[in-house]
Tab-separated table of C-alpha atoms in Angstrom:
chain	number	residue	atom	x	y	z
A	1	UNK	CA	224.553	152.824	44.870
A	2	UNK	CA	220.509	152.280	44.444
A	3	UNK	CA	219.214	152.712	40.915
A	4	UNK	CA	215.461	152.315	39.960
A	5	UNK	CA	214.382	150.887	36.754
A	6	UNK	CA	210.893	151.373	34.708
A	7	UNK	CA	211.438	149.608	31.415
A	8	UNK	CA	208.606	151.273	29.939
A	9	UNK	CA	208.722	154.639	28.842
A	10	UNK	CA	205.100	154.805	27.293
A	11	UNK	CA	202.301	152.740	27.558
A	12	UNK	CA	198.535	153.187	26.154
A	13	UNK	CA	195.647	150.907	27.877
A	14	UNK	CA	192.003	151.830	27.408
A	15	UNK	CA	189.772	153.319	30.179
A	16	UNK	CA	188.458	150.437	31.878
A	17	UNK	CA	190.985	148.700	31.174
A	18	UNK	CA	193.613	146.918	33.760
A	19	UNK	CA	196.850	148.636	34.279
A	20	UNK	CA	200.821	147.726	35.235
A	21	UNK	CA	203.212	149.811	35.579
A	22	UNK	CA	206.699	148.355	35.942
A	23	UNK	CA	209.675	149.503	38.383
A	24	UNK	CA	212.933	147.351	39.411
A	25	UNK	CA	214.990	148.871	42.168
A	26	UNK	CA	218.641	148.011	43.172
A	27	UNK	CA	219.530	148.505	47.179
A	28	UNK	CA	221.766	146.819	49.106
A	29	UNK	CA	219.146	146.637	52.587
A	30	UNK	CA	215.455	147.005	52.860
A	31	UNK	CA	214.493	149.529	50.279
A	32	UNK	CA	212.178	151.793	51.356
A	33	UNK	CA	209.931	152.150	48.165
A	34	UNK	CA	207.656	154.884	46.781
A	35	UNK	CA	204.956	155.341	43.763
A	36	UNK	CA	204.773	159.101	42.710
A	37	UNK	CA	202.014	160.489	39.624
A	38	UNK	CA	202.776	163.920	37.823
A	39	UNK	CA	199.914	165.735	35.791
A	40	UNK	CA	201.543	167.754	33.133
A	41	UNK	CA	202.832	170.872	34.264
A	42	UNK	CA	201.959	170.010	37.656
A	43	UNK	CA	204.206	168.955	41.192
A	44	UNK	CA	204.596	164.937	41.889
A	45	UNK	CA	201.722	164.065	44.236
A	46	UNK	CA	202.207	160.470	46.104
A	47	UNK	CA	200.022	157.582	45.811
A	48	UNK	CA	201.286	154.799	48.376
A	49	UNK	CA	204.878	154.050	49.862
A	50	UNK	CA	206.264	150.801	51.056
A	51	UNK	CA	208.700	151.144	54.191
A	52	UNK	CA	207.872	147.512	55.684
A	53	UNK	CA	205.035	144.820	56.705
A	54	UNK	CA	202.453	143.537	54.220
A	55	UNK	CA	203.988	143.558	50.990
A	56	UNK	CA	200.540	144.858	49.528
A	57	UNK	CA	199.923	148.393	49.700
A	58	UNK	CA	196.991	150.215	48.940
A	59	UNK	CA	197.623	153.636	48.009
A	60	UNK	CA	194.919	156.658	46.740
A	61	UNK	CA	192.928	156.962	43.560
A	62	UNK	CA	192.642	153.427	43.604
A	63	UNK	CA	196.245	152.121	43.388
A	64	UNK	CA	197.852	149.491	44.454
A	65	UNK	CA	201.535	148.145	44.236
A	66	UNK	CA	203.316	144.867	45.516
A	67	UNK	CA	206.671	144.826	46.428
A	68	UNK	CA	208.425	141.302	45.765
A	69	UNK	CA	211.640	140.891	47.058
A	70	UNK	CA	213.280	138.398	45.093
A	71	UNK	CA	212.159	140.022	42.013
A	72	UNK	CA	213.417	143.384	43.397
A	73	UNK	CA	210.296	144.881	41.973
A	74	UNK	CA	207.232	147.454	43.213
A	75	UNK	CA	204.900	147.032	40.082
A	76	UNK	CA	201.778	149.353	40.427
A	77	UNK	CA	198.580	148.307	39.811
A	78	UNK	CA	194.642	149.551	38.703
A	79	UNK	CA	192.083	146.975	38.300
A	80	UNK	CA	190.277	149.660	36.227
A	81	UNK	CA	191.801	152.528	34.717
A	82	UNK	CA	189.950	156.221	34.293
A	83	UNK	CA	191.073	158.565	31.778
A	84	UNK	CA	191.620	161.306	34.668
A	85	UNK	CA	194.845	158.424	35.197
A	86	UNK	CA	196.565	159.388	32.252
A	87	UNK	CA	199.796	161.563	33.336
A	88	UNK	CA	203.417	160.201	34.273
A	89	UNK	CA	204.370	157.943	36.922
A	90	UNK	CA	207.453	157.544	38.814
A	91	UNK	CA	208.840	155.289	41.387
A	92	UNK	CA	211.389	156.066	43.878
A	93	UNK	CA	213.634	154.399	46.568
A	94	UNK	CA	215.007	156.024	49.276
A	95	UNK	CA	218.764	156.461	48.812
A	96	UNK	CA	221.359	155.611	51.434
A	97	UNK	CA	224.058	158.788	52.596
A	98	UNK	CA	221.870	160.494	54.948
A	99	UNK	CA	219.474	163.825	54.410
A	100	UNK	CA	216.577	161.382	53.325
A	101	UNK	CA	217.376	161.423	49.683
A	102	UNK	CA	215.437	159.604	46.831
A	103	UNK	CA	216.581	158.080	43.550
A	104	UNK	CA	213.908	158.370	40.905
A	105	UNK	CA	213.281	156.200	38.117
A	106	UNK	CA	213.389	158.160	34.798
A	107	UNK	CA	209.452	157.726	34.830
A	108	UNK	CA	206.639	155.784	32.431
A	109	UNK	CA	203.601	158.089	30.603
A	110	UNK	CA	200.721	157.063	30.785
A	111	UNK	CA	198.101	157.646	28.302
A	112	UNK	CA	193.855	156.427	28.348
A	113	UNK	CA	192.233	155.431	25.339
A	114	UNK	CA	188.324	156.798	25.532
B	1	UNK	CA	198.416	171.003	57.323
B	2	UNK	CA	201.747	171.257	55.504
B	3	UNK	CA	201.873	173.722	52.362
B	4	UNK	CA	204.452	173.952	49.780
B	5	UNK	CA	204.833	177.196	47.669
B	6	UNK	CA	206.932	177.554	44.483
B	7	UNK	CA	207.671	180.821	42.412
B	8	UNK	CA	206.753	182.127	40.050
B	9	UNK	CA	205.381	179.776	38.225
B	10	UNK	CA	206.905	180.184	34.697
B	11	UNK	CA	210.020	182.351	33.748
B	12	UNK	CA	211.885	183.022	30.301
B	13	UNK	CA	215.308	184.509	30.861
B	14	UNK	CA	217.947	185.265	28.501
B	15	UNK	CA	220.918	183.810	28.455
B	16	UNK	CA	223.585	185.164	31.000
B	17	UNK	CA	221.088	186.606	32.792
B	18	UNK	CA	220.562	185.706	37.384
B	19	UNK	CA	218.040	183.566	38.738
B	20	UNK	CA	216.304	183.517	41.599
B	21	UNK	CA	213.398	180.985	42.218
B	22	UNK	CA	211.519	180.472	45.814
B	23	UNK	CA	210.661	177.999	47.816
B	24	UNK	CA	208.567	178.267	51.015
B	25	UNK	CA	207.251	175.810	53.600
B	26	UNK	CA	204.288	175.940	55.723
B	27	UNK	CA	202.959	174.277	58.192
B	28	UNK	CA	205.923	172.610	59.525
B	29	UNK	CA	209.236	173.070	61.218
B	30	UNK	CA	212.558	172.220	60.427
B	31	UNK	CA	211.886	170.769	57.413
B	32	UNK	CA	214.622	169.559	54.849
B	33	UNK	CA	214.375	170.835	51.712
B	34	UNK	CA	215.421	169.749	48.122
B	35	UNK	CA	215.734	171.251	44.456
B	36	UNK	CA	215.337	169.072	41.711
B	37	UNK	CA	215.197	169.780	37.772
B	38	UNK	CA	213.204	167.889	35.349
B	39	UNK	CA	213.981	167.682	32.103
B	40	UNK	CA	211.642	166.396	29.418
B	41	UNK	CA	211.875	162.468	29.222
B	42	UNK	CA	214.537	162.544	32.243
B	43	UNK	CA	213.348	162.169	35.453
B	44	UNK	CA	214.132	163.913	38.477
B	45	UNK	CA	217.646	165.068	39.026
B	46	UNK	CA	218.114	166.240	42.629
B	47	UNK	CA	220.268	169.605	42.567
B	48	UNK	CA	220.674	170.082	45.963
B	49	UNK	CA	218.964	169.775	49.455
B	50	UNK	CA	218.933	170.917	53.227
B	51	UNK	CA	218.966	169.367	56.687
B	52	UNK	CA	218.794	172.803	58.272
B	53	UNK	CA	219.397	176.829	57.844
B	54	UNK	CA	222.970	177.826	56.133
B	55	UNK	CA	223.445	173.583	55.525
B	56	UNK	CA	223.379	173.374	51.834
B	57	UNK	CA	224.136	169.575	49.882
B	58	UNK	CA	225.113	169.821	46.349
B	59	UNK	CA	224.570	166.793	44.474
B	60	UNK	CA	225.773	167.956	40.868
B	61	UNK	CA	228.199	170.232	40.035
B	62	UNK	CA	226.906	172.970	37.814
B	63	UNK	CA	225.828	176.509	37.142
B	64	UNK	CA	223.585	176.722	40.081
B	65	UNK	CA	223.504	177.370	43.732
B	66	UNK	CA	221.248	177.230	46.334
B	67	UNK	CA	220.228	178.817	49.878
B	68	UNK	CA	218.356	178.500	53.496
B	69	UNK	CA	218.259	181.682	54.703
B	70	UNK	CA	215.073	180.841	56.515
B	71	UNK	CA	213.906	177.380	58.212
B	72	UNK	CA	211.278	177.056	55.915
B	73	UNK	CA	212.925	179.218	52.809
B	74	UNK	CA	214.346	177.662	50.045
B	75	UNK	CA	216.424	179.570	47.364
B	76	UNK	CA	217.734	178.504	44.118
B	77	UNK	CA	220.156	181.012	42.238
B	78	UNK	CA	222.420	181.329	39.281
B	79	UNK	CA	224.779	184.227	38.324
B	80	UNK	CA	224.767	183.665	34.556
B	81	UNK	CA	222.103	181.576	33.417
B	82	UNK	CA	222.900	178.743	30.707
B	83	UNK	CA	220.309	177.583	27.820
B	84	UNK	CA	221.246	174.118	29.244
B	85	UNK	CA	219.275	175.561	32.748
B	86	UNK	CA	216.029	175.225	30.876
B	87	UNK	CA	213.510	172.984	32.518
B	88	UNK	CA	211.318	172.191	34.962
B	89	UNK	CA	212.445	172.928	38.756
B	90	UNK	CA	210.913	171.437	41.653
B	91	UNK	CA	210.621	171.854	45.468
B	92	UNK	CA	210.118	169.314	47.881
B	93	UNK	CA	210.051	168.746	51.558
B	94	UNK	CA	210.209	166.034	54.246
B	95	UNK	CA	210.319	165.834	57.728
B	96	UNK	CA	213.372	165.988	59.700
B	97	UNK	CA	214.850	162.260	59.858
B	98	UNK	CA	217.942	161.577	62.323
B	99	UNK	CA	220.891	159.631	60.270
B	100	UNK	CA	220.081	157.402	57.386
B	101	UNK	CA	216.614	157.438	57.596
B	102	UNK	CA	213.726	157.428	54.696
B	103	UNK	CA	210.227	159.129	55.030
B	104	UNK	CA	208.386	160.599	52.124
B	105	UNK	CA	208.869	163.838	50.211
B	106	UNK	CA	206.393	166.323	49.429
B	107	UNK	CA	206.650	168.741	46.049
B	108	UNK	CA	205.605	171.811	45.041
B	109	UNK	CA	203.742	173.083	42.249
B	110	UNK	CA	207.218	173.654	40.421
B	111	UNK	CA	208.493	176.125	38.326
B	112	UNK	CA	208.865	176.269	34.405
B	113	UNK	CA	211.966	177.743	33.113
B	114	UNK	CA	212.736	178.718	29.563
B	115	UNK	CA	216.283	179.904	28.991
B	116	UNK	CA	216.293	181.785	25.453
């Protein structure tokens, strides 16, 4: 069965700072990979997916995540991080079975230093 | 576009009491449908989800149940609520995929639930 990792439960980077957020997936096939944010209290809103082609994928808000095969990683990246990023981010890979299901990873807050 | 709707928003029941929490799609037809619970420092759990009206998935056996009585309804339920039922509950949707296919999901605002 899939499983997605993020090692890091917490992590605390200054704004303007550089950001990585860390996720390891497990899949037997071509994972189809996704990077979700959560405000507190609010719904998960998506910021880029990876289904094939460049392995480089831009996403909103200034994202961007790179999916390396033989790592079995999709590691998200800011260059420069704002303090509106602080919240909680998960990644996700599409589970196999049918009815387009998704395994989460358990999730990583984020919080901005001013 | 494609709106999801959750509610209400926040609920405190007591203990042994029903539940009833809604879940509408707009926008879009045929959707399927999921339920997920958050707890704090968890994750997502999906509950249960829906290819299509009466066609119900349960993923974890437990205290609740869930409904289509609609194409774009979405009904999660409980006879005798639990303090373990506290949490967060989310709605999502996706388009309809044939077989094993992936596309994304979309949530809802979600819905806080305090079981006392």
């Amino acid at each position: 069965a899939q499983s997605v990792t993020q090692p890091d439960i917490h992590i605390t980077v200054s704004e303007g700072a550089s950001l990585e957020l860390r996720c390891n997936y497990s899949y037997g096939a071509t994972p189809y990979l996704f990077w979700y944010v959560q405000s507190p209290g609010q719904g998960l809103q998506l910021l880029l997916k990876y289904f094939s082609g460049d392995t480089l994928v831009q996403g909103i808000k200034g994202f961007e995540a790179e999916f390396k095969r033989s790592q079995s990683s999709f590691n998200l990246r800011k260059p420069s991080v704002h303090w509106s990023d602080a919240a909680e981010y998960f990644c996700a890979v599409g589970a196999t079975g049918g009815g387009n299901k998704l395994t989460f990873g358990t999730g990583t807050q984020l919080k901005v230093e001013l | 576009s494609q709106t999801i709707h959750q509610w209400p928003a926040t609920l405190v029941q007591p203990v042994g009491s029903p539940l009833s929490l809604e879940c509408t799609v707009e926008g879009t037809s045929n959707p399927n449908l999921y339920w997920y619970r958050q707890a704090a420092g968890r994750g997502l759990q999906l509950l249960f989800y829906s290819v299509g009206i009466g066609q119900i998935s349960s993923e974890v056996p437990q205290n609740l149940s869930a409904s289509r009585p609609q194409d774009r309804q979405f009904i999660l339920s409980s006879k005798k609520l639990l303090l373990s039922d506290s949490g967060f509950y989310l709605c999502a949707w996706s388009r309809p995929l044939p077989g094993q296919g992936t596309d994304t999901q979309y949530f809802g605002p979600g819905t806080r639930l305090t079981v006392l």
